[in-house]
Short mmCIF file of C-alpha atoms and ligand atoms in Angstrom, two decimals:
data_model
loop_
_atom_site.label_atom_id
_atom_site.label_comp_id
_atom_site.label_asym_id
_atom_site.label_seq_id
_atom_site.Cartn_x
_atom_site.Cartn_y
_atom_site.Cartn_z
CA UNK A 1 0.00 0.00 0.00
CA UNK A 2 1.18 3.44 -0.70
CA UNK A 3 -0.09 5.57 2.10
CA UNK A 4 1.50 8.92 1.41
CA UNK A 5 1.93 10.43 4.85
CA UNK A 6 1.16 14.05 5.40
CA UNK A 7 4.02 16.26 6.53
CA UNK A 8 2.10 17.68 9.42
CA UNK A 9 -0.52 15.45 10.99
CA UNK A 10 -4.10 16.16 10.14
CA UNK A 11 -3.49 17.49 6.65
CA UNK A 12 -2.98 15.78 3.31
CA UNK A 13 -1.52 17.35 0.17
CA UNK A 14 -4.25 18.95 -2.01
CA UNK A 15 -6.06 16.43 -4.19
CA UNK A 16 -5.11 13.42 -2.07
CA UNK A 17 -7.51 11.32 -0.04
CA UNK A 18 -7.56 12.72 3.49
CA UNK A 19 -9.09 10.17 5.81
CA UNK A 20 -11.82 11.42 8.10
CA UNK A 21 -15.20 10.23 9.33
CA UNK A 22 -16.90 12.02 6.42
CA UNK A 23 -14.48 10.56 3.86
CA UNK A 24 -14.92 6.96 5.00
CA UNK A 25 -18.72 7.39 5.13
CA UNK A 26 -18.63 8.54 1.55
CA UNK A 27 -16.26 5.67 0.62
CA UNK A 28 -18.62 3.23 2.28
CA UNK A 29 -21.62 4.63 0.39
CA UNK A 30 -19.77 4.36 -2.94
CA UNK A 31 -18.53 0.83 -2.27
CA UNK A 32 -21.46 -0.82 -0.49
CA UNK A 33 -24.32 1.70 -0.46
CA UNK A 34 -26.18 2.72 2.70
CA UNK A 35 -25.23 4.48 5.90
CA UNK A 36 -22.52 3.11 8.19
CA UNK A 37 -21.44 3.95 11.73
CA UNK A 38 -17.85 5.18 12.00
CA UNK A 39 -15.11 4.56 14.55
CA UNK A 40 -11.65 6.08 14.79
CA UNK A 41 -8.59 4.55 16.49
CA UNK A 42 -5.25 6.37 16.71
CA UNK A 43 -1.69 5.37 15.95
CA UNK A 44 0.81 6.04 18.72
CA UNK A 45 4.26 7.29 19.46
CA UNK A 46 6.11 5.92 22.46
CA UNK A 47 8.03 8.51 24.49
CA UNK A 48 10.01 5.99 26.52
CA UNK A 49 9.81 2.30 27.54
CA UNK A 50 10.74 0.28 24.47
CA UNK A 51 10.55 -3.51 24.34
CA UNK A 52 9.43 -3.53 27.96
CA UNK A 53 5.73 -4.29 27.34
CA UNK A 54 6.14 -8.00 26.59
CA UNK A 55 8.36 -8.21 29.67
CA UNK A 56 5.39 -7.04 31.76
CA UNK A 57 7.09 -3.71 32.39
CA UNK A 58 6.32 -0.01 31.92
CA UNK A 59 5.82 2.13 28.82
CA UNK A 60 4.87 5.75 28.15
CA UNK A 61 3.06 6.07 24.82
CA UNK A 62 0.90 8.89 23.43
CA UNK A 63 -2.07 8.56 21.06
CA UNK A 64 -1.56 10.45 17.79
CA UNK A 65 -3.82 12.55 15.61
CA UNK A 66 -2.84 10.09 12.85
CA UNK A 67 -5.47 7.35 12.89
CA UNK A 68 -7.50 4.67 11.13
CA UNK A 69 -11.22 5.17 10.52
CA UNK A 70 -13.56 2.21 10.08
CA UNK A 71 -17.06 2.64 8.63
CA UNK A 72 -19.25 -0.41 9.24
CA UNK A 73 -22.76 -1.54 8.30
CA UNK A 74 -24.77 -4.77 8.58
CA UNK A 75 -24.81 -7.48 5.89
CA UNK A 76 -27.58 -10.04 5.61
CA UNK A 77 -25.16 -13.02 5.47
CA UNK A 78 -22.49 -14.15 7.99
CA UNK A 79 -19.65 -12.63 5.95
CA UNK A 80 -17.33 -9.68 6.28
CA UNK A 81 -16.56 -7.65 3.16
CA UNK A 82 -13.72 -5.28 3.96
CA UNK A 83 -12.36 -2.61 1.62
CA UNK A 84 -9.19 -0.64 2.33
CA UNK A 85 -8.95 2.80 0.77
CA UNK A 86 -5.20 2.78 1.34
CA UNK A 87 -4.58 -0.54 -0.36
CA UNK A 88 -7.23 0.11 -3.00
CA UNK A 89 -8.61 -3.40 -2.66
CA UNK A 90 -11.18 -5.47 -0.83
CA UNK A 91 -11.40 -8.96 0.66
CA UNK A 92 -14.19 -11.08 1.99
CA UNK A 93 -14.28 -13.84 4.56
CA UNK A 94 -16.91 -15.87 6.31
CA UNK A 95 -17.42 -15.43 10.03
CA UNK A 96 -17.81 -19.18 10.41
CA UNK A 97 -14.56 -21.13 10.81
CA UNK A 98 -11.91 -18.40 10.41
CA UNK A 99 -8.54 -20.15 10.20
CA UNK A 100 -5.73 -19.03 12.52
CA UNK A 101 -3.22 -19.00 9.70
CA UNK A 102 -1.33 -15.79 8.87
CA UNK A 103 -1.50 -15.18 5.11
CA UNK A 104 0.65 -12.03 5.04
CA UNK A 105 -2.31 -10.00 3.69
CA UNK A 106 -3.46 -6.79 5.41
CA UNK A 107 -6.89 -8.35 5.96
CA UNK A 108 -5.32 -10.80 8.47
CA UNK A 109 -5.69 -8.05 11.09
CA UNK A 110 -9.42 -7.74 10.42
CA UNK A 111 -9.98 -11.53 10.25
CA UNK A 112 -8.00 -11.97 13.44
CA UNK A 113 -9.99 -9.38 15.37
CA UNK A 114 -13.31 -10.91 14.23
CA UNK A 115 -12.12 -14.43 15.12
CA UNK A 116 -10.86 -13.54 18.60
CA UNK A 117 -13.99 -11.51 19.48
CA UNK A 118 -16.15 -14.46 18.45
CA UNK A 119 -14.05 -16.86 20.46
CA UNK A 120 -14.63 -14.63 23.46
CA UNK A 121 -18.33 -15.15 23.08
CA UNK A 122 -19.47 -12.14 21.05
CA UNK A 123 -22.09 -13.03 18.44
CA UNK A 124 -20.80 -10.93 15.55
CA UNK A 125 -22.99 -9.96 12.60
CA UNK A 126 -21.99 -10.09 8.96
CA UNK A 127 -20.64 -6.67 8.02
CA UNK A 128 -19.49 -4.39 5.25
CA UNK A 129 -16.44 -2.53 6.39
CA UNK A 130 -14.61 0.39 4.78
CA UNK A 131 -11.26 1.35 6.33
CA UNK A 132 -8.86 4.22 5.68
CA UNK A 133 -6.11 5.87 7.65
CA UNK A 134 -3.18 8.24 7.68
CA UNK A 135 -0.84 6.40 10.04
CA UNK A 136 2.21 5.69 7.86
CA UNK A 137 2.74 1.96 7.35
CA UNK A 138 5.72 0.00 8.59
CA UNK A 139 7.01 3.14 10.29
CA UNK A 140 6.71 2.01 13.91
CA UNK A 141 3.66 4.20 14.65
CA UNK A 142 1.21 1.30 15.11
CA UNK A 143 -0.91 1.49 12.01
CA UNK A 144 -1.76 -2.17 12.71
CA UNK A 145 -3.07 -1.63 16.23
CA UNK A 146 -5.12 1.35 15.04
CA UNK A 147 -6.69 -0.82 12.32
CA UNK A 148 -7.38 -3.64 14.78
CA UNK A 149 -8.94 -1.41 17.41
CA UNK A 150 -11.08 0.58 14.94
CA UNK A 151 -12.45 -2.71 13.53
CA UNK A 152 -13.02 -4.17 17.00
CA UNK A 153 -15.11 -1.12 17.97
CA UNK A 154 -17.05 -1.54 14.72
CA UNK A 155 -17.76 -5.27 15.12
CA UNK A 156 -18.76 -4.88 18.75
CA UNK A 157 -21.08 -1.95 18.08
CA UNK A 158 -22.95 -3.94 15.39
CA UNK A 159 -23.26 -6.79 17.88
CA UNK A 160 -24.65 -4.35 20.45
CA UNK A 161 -21.94 -5.50 22.88
CA UNK A 162 -20.55 -3.66 25.91
CA UNK A 163 -17.24 -1.98 25.15
CA UNK A 164 -14.68 -2.89 27.80
CA UNK A 165 -11.55 -1.19 26.54
CA UNK A 166 -9.09 -3.41 28.41
CA UNK A 167 -10.68 -6.49 26.88
CA UNK A 168 -10.68 -4.92 23.43
CA UNK A 169 -6.95 -4.16 23.71
CA UNK A 170 -6.19 -7.73 24.76
CA UNK A 171 -8.36 -9.24 22.03
CA UNK A 172 -6.57 -7.15 19.41
CA UNK A 173 -3.17 -8.20 20.78
CA UNK A 174 -4.26 -11.87 20.56
CA UNK A 175 -5.42 -11.32 16.99
CA UNK A 176 -1.95 -10.08 16.10
CA UNK A 177 -0.25 -13.05 17.81
CA UNK A 178 -2.40 -15.70 16.20
CA UNK A 179 -3.49 -14.30 12.85
CA UNK A 180 -0.52 -12.10 11.92
CA UNK A 181 2.31 -13.92 13.69
CA UNK A 182 3.90 -11.04 15.64
CA UNK A 183 4.29 -11.79 19.34
CA UNK A 184 3.69 -8.12 20.24
CA UNK A 185 3.11 -6.69 23.71
CA UNK A 186 0.00 -4.78 24.80
CA UNK A 187 1.30 -1.19 24.46
CA UNK A 188 -0.02 -0.27 21.02
CA UNK A 189 -3.53 -1.63 21.45
CA UNK A 190 -3.77 -0.23 25.00
CA UNK A 191 -2.84 3.32 24.04
CA UNK A 192 -5.18 3.17 21.03
CA UNK A 193 -7.93 2.41 23.55
CA UNK A 194 -6.90 4.64 26.49
CA UNK A 195 -5.06 7.61 24.92
CA UNK A 196 -6.10 11.07 26.07
CA UNK A 197 -5.71 14.45 24.41
CA UNK A 198 -2.78 16.40 25.90
CA UNK A 199 -1.53 13.42 27.93
CA UNK A 200 0.96 10.58 27.86
CA UNK A 201 0.01 7.24 29.40
CA UNK A 202 2.12 5.65 32.08
CA UNK A 203 1.06 2.08 31.41
CA UNK A 204 1.81 -0.90 33.60
CA UNK A 205 1.82 -3.74 31.08
CA UNK A 206 1.33 -6.40 33.75
CA UNK A 207 -1.94 -5.09 35.16
CA UNK A 208 -2.83 -3.05 32.02
CA UNK A 209 -3.63 -0.17 34.38
CA UNK A 210 -2.57 3.33 33.40
CA UNK A 211 -2.06 6.78 34.78
CA UNK A 212 -2.48 9.89 32.64
CA UNK A 213 0.44 12.32 32.68
CA UNK A 214 -0.20 15.84 31.36
CA UNK A 215 2.31 16.95 28.71
CA UNK A 216 3.62 20.52 28.69
CA UNK A 217 1.41 22.47 26.23
CA UNK A 218 4.28 24.42 24.68
CA UNK A 219 6.15 21.26 23.62
CA UNK A 220 5.45 19.46 20.34
CA UNK A 221 6.01 15.79 19.67
CA UNK A 222 7.88 15.87 16.39
CA UNK A 223 8.17 12.52 14.66
CA UNK A 224 10.86 12.00 12.05
CA UNK A 225 10.29 9.08 9.68
CA UNK A 226 13.64 7.73 8.49
CA UNK A 227 11.83 6.15 5.51
CA UNK A 228 13.64 2.93 6.30
CA UNK A 229 10.77 0.45 6.35
CA UNK A 230 10.48 -2.12 9.09
CA UNK A 231 9.66 -5.00 6.73
CA UNK A 232 11.97 -7.64 8.20
CA UNK A 233 11.27 -6.60 11.74
CA UNK A 234 8.84 -9.33 12.76
CA UNK A 235 11.39 -12.19 12.88
CA UNK A 236 13.92 -10.06 14.76
CA UNK A 237 11.19 -8.88 17.12
CA UNK A 238 10.11 -12.42 18.01
CA UNK A 239 13.77 -13.33 18.51
CA UNK A 240 14.28 -10.48 21.01
CA UNK A 241 11.24 -11.63 22.91
CA UNK A 242 12.58 -15.21 23.00
CA UNK A 243 15.94 -13.94 24.31
CA UNK A 244 14.19 -12.13 27.16
CA UNK A 245 12.26 -15.27 28.02
CA UNK A 246 15.50 -17.29 27.94
CA UNK A 247 16.96 -14.73 30.37
CA UNK A 248 14.04 -15.17 32.79
CA UNK A 249 14.41 -18.96 32.67
CA UNK A 250 18.12 -18.83 33.54
CA UNK A 251 17.65 -16.16 36.22
CA UNK A 252 14.84 -18.10 37.86
CA UNK A 253 17.35 -20.66 39.14
CA UNK A 254 18.74 -17.85 41.32
CA UNK A 255 15.64 -15.69 41.74
CA UNK A 256 12.78 -18.17 42.16
CA UNK A 257 10.09 -15.50 42.65
CA UNK A 258 10.37 -13.91 39.20
CA UNK A 259 7.95 -14.46 36.35
CA UNK A 260 9.16 -11.76 33.93
CA UNK A 261 12.07 -9.29 33.57
CA UNK A 262 9.76 -6.76 35.20
CA UNK A 263 10.58 -8.49 38.49
CA UNK A 264 14.37 -8.13 38.12
CA UNK A 265 16.05 -4.96 39.43
CA UNK A 266 19.26 -4.02 37.64
CA UNK A 267 21.40 -4.88 40.72
CA UNK A 268 20.00 -8.44 40.75
CA UNK A 269 20.73 -8.82 37.06
CA UNK A 270 24.32 -7.73 37.65
CA UNK A 271 24.66 -10.14 40.56
CA UNK A 272 23.60 -13.09 38.42
CA UNK A 273 25.22 -12.00 35.20
CA UNK A 274 27.30 -15.18 34.95
CA UNK A 275 24.10 -17.24 34.59
CA UNK A 276 23.48 -15.63 31.19
CA UNK A 277 25.16 -15.63 27.80
CA UNK A 278 26.63 -12.26 26.83
CA UNK A 279 23.85 -11.51 24.30
CA UNK A 280 21.03 -12.50 26.65
CA UNK A 281 22.64 -10.44 29.43
CA UNK A 282 22.70 -7.34 27.23
CA UNK A 283 19.08 -7.84 26.15
CA UNK A 284 18.06 -8.14 29.82
CA UNK A 285 20.16 -5.14 30.80
CA UNK A 286 18.24 -3.03 28.29
CA UNK A 287 14.87 -4.15 29.62
CA UNK A 288 15.72 -3.82 33.32
CA UNK A 289 17.31 -0.40 32.91
CA UNK A 290 14.52 0.81 30.58
CA UNK A 291 11.86 -0.07 33.16
CA UNK A 292 13.68 2.12 35.64
CA UNK A 293 14.01 4.92 33.09
CA UNK A 294 10.25 4.95 32.47
CA UNK A 295 9.54 5.39 36.17
CA UNK A 296 12.18 8.12 36.42
CA UNK A 297 10.80 9.81 33.31
CA UNK A 298 7.30 9.87 34.83
CA UNK A 299 8.71 11.68 37.86
CA UNK A 300 10.47 14.17 35.56
CA UNK A 301 7.19 14.92 33.76
CA UNK A 302 5.35 15.33 37.04
CA UNK A 303 7.92 17.80 38.35
CA UNK A 304 8.28 19.69 35.04
CA UNK A 305 11.88 18.56 34.55
CA UNK A 306 11.95 18.40 30.76
CA UNK A 307 15.71 18.28 30.46
CA UNK A 308 15.83 15.32 32.88
CA UNK A 309 13.20 13.64 30.71
CA UNK A 310 15.31 14.35 27.61
CA UNK A 311 18.42 12.83 29.21
CA UNK A 312 16.50 9.63 29.90
CA UNK A 313 15.34 9.55 26.26
CA UNK A 314 18.99 9.76 25.20
CA UNK A 315 19.95 6.89 27.52
CA UNK A 316 17.03 4.85 26.21
CA UNK A 317 18.23 5.34 22.64
CA UNK A 318 21.78 4.27 23.46
CA UNK A 319 20.54 1.20 25.29
CA UNK A 320 18.33 0.21 22.34
CA UNK A 321 21.25 0.77 19.97
CA UNK A 322 24.01 -0.97 21.91
CA UNK A 323 22.33 -3.55 24.18
CA UNK A 324 19.12 -4.41 22.41
CA UNK A 325 20.50 -3.81 18.90
CA UNK A 326 17.25 -2.69 17.29
CA UNK A 327 18.34 0.70 15.95
CA UNK A 328 19.94 1.35 12.56
CA UNK A 329 22.32 3.89 11.08
CA UNK A 330 19.53 6.20 9.88
CA UNK A 331 17.78 6.31 13.27
CA UNK A 332 21.08 6.96 15.06
CA UNK A 333 21.77 9.77 12.64
CA UNK A 334 18.35 11.39 13.15
CA UNK A 335 18.90 11.32 16.91
CA UNK A 336 22.39 12.69 16.53
CA UNK A 337 21.25 15.63 14.35
CA UNK A 338 18.33 16.41 16.67
CA UNK A 339 20.51 16.47 19.78
CA UNK A 340 22.46 19.46 18.61
CA UNK A 341 19.43 21.44 17.46
CA UNK A 342 17.88 24.44 19.23
CA UNK A 343 14.72 23.83 21.28
CA UNK A 344 15.07 20.03 21.47
CA UNK A 345 14.87 18.53 24.95
CA UNK A 346 14.92 14.87 23.95
CA UNK A 347 15.26 12.54 20.96
CA UNK A 348 15.20 8.77 20.54
CA UNK A 349 14.10 6.00 18.22
CA UNK A 350 10.52 4.95 18.89
CA UNK A 351 8.61 1.70 18.37
CA UNK A 352 10.00 -1.72 17.56
CA UNK A 353 13.04 -0.39 15.67
CA UNK A 354 14.97 -1.69 12.60
CA UNK A 355 13.92 1.47 10.80
CA UNK A 356 10.81 3.58 11.31
CA UNK A 357 10.78 6.80 13.30
CA UNK A 358 12.39 8.91 15.98
CA UNK A 359 10.41 10.98 18.46
CA UNK A 360 11.61 14.44 19.47
CA UNK A 361 10.38 16.79 22.18
CA UNK A 362 10.67 20.24 20.64
CA UNK A 363 9.68 23.66 22.00
CA UNK A 364 6.76 24.80 19.81
CA UNK A 365 8.47 28.02 18.72
CA UNK A 366 11.58 26.07 17.62
CA UNK A 367 9.70 23.58 15.40
CA UNK A 368 10.18 25.36 12.02
CA UNK A 369 13.96 25.61 12.56
CA UNK A 370 14.09 22.02 13.75
CA UNK A 371 12.28 20.78 10.63
CA UNK A 372 14.65 22.69 8.37
CA UNK A 373 17.75 21.30 10.04
CA UNK A 374 16.47 17.72 10.03
CA UNK A 375 15.58 17.81 6.33
CA UNK A 376 18.85 19.37 5.28
CA UNK A 377 21.20 17.28 7.38
CA UNK A 378 19.44 13.95 6.88
CA UNK A 379 19.36 14.33 3.12
CA UNK A 380 22.97 15.43 3.06
CA UNK A 381 24.09 12.36 5.00
CA UNK A 382 21.83 9.66 3.51
CA UNK A 383 20.33 10.96 0.28
CA UNK A 384 16.92 10.18 1.80
CA UNK A 385 14.06 12.60 2.48
CA UNK A 386 12.87 12.61 6.08
CA UNK A 387 9.11 12.75 6.59
CA UNK A 388 8.10 14.90 9.55
CA UNK A 389 4.84 14.88 11.54
CA UNK A 390 4.33 17.60 14.11
CA UNK A 391 1.88 16.27 16.69
CA UNK A 392 0.21 16.84 20.03
CA UNK A 393 -1.27 14.02 22.09
CA UNK A 394 -4.72 13.03 20.81
CA UNK A 395 -7.72 11.08 22.07
CA UNK A 396 -8.02 7.27 22.09
CA UNK A 397 -10.51 5.24 20.06
CA UNK A 398 -14.18 6.04 19.85
CA UNK A 399 -17.13 6.83 17.59
CA UNK A 400 -16.39 9.48 14.95
CA UNK A 401 -18.87 11.86 13.37
C1 LIG B 1 6.04 -2.92 18.66
C2 LIG B 1 5.08 -3.83 19.44
C3 LIG B 1 4.87 -3.31 20.85
C4 LIG B 1 6.19 -3.03 21.55
C5 LIG B 1 7.12 -2.20 20.66
C6 LIG B 1 8.49 -2.05 21.24
O1 LIG B 1 5.43 -1.69 18.46
O2 LIG B 1 3.84 -3.93 18.78
O3 LIG B 1 4.09 -4.24 21.58
O4 LIG B 1 6.81 -4.21 21.97
O5 LIG B 1 7.26 -2.77 19.37
O6 LIG B 1 8.46 -1.31 22.41
#
């Protein structure tokens, strides 16, 4: 799919499809006829706490104004016909006997969500579904979770079911595990469900409980897309997760009470370092230190210490680069350029890694200068054009008019 991202969130170049509730309603009418109901679910950017969610740790994501919209209406048969504006194609599947077999097609996300909701006892109706979004794909901003959550809201509303957001997030995560094949954590789906305008979420991925942290209004979240796509990331991602689990197994011989890296303070890891291979030790060191950084970062936000927050973002980036080894040259470069630029209090890679985006905290008045510098220096060094989205924290999923 070629989803041309807009430079600044919320706008699309003239003449291009700009997703919105009205646009997907109109797309639905053209494709299927009739009047749908519409739901919107956001993409996300993670400020700090990377690769900690599947270790039952802490993360601090923000819901974005970039989102997926899903327009849905009843069908008379037990089938789902789904059309994606972004891919320019449709698929259909029957709600009876959905196979848990990833096919590599974008509709796996939609099939997966329908299958898991049914398994959990929801009697879903056949549906026509029209989806469109402006979250750039394979950029580490959770276009997949936003698609999953928007569809889940749609299916459940047709079924007249209660919307428990925690359950929706978990169902969407399961759909991704079983029908897409990525063993992702809960962060992306949770922030799509719980995001709040003007706030970051401090999310405990063990209990899936969150606290809302107000963000300073004069700071923009500026996302720089390296344009290095994360295509091969899924295998590497699952491998990192397996390495963390191997670490827990070995550490358990010495620390019998632990069930995840969340339970291991950095000092304990150091004490039992010899129980681990060098690679597994470094993976664990990233996770244990990152969990601590998230908690420290929350305190910085609460006390208005933006430069302290920025320092922690820098440490997070280095740990992801050196210990977890999920960065790449282009992301390192974007962080490097940003660090020396006026008005920037923090910069790091964000999301799963292996390409994708960096997130930068930039004083609002310094944003134009920041954009200029990033474009110029990144192109000079790589020959690539950086895509930039200037965002503020937006609202989580819900009905859209
Ligand atoms: C991807 C996954 C998340 C999380 C991040 C890394 O976005 O979907 O669950 O693990 O990578 O922090």
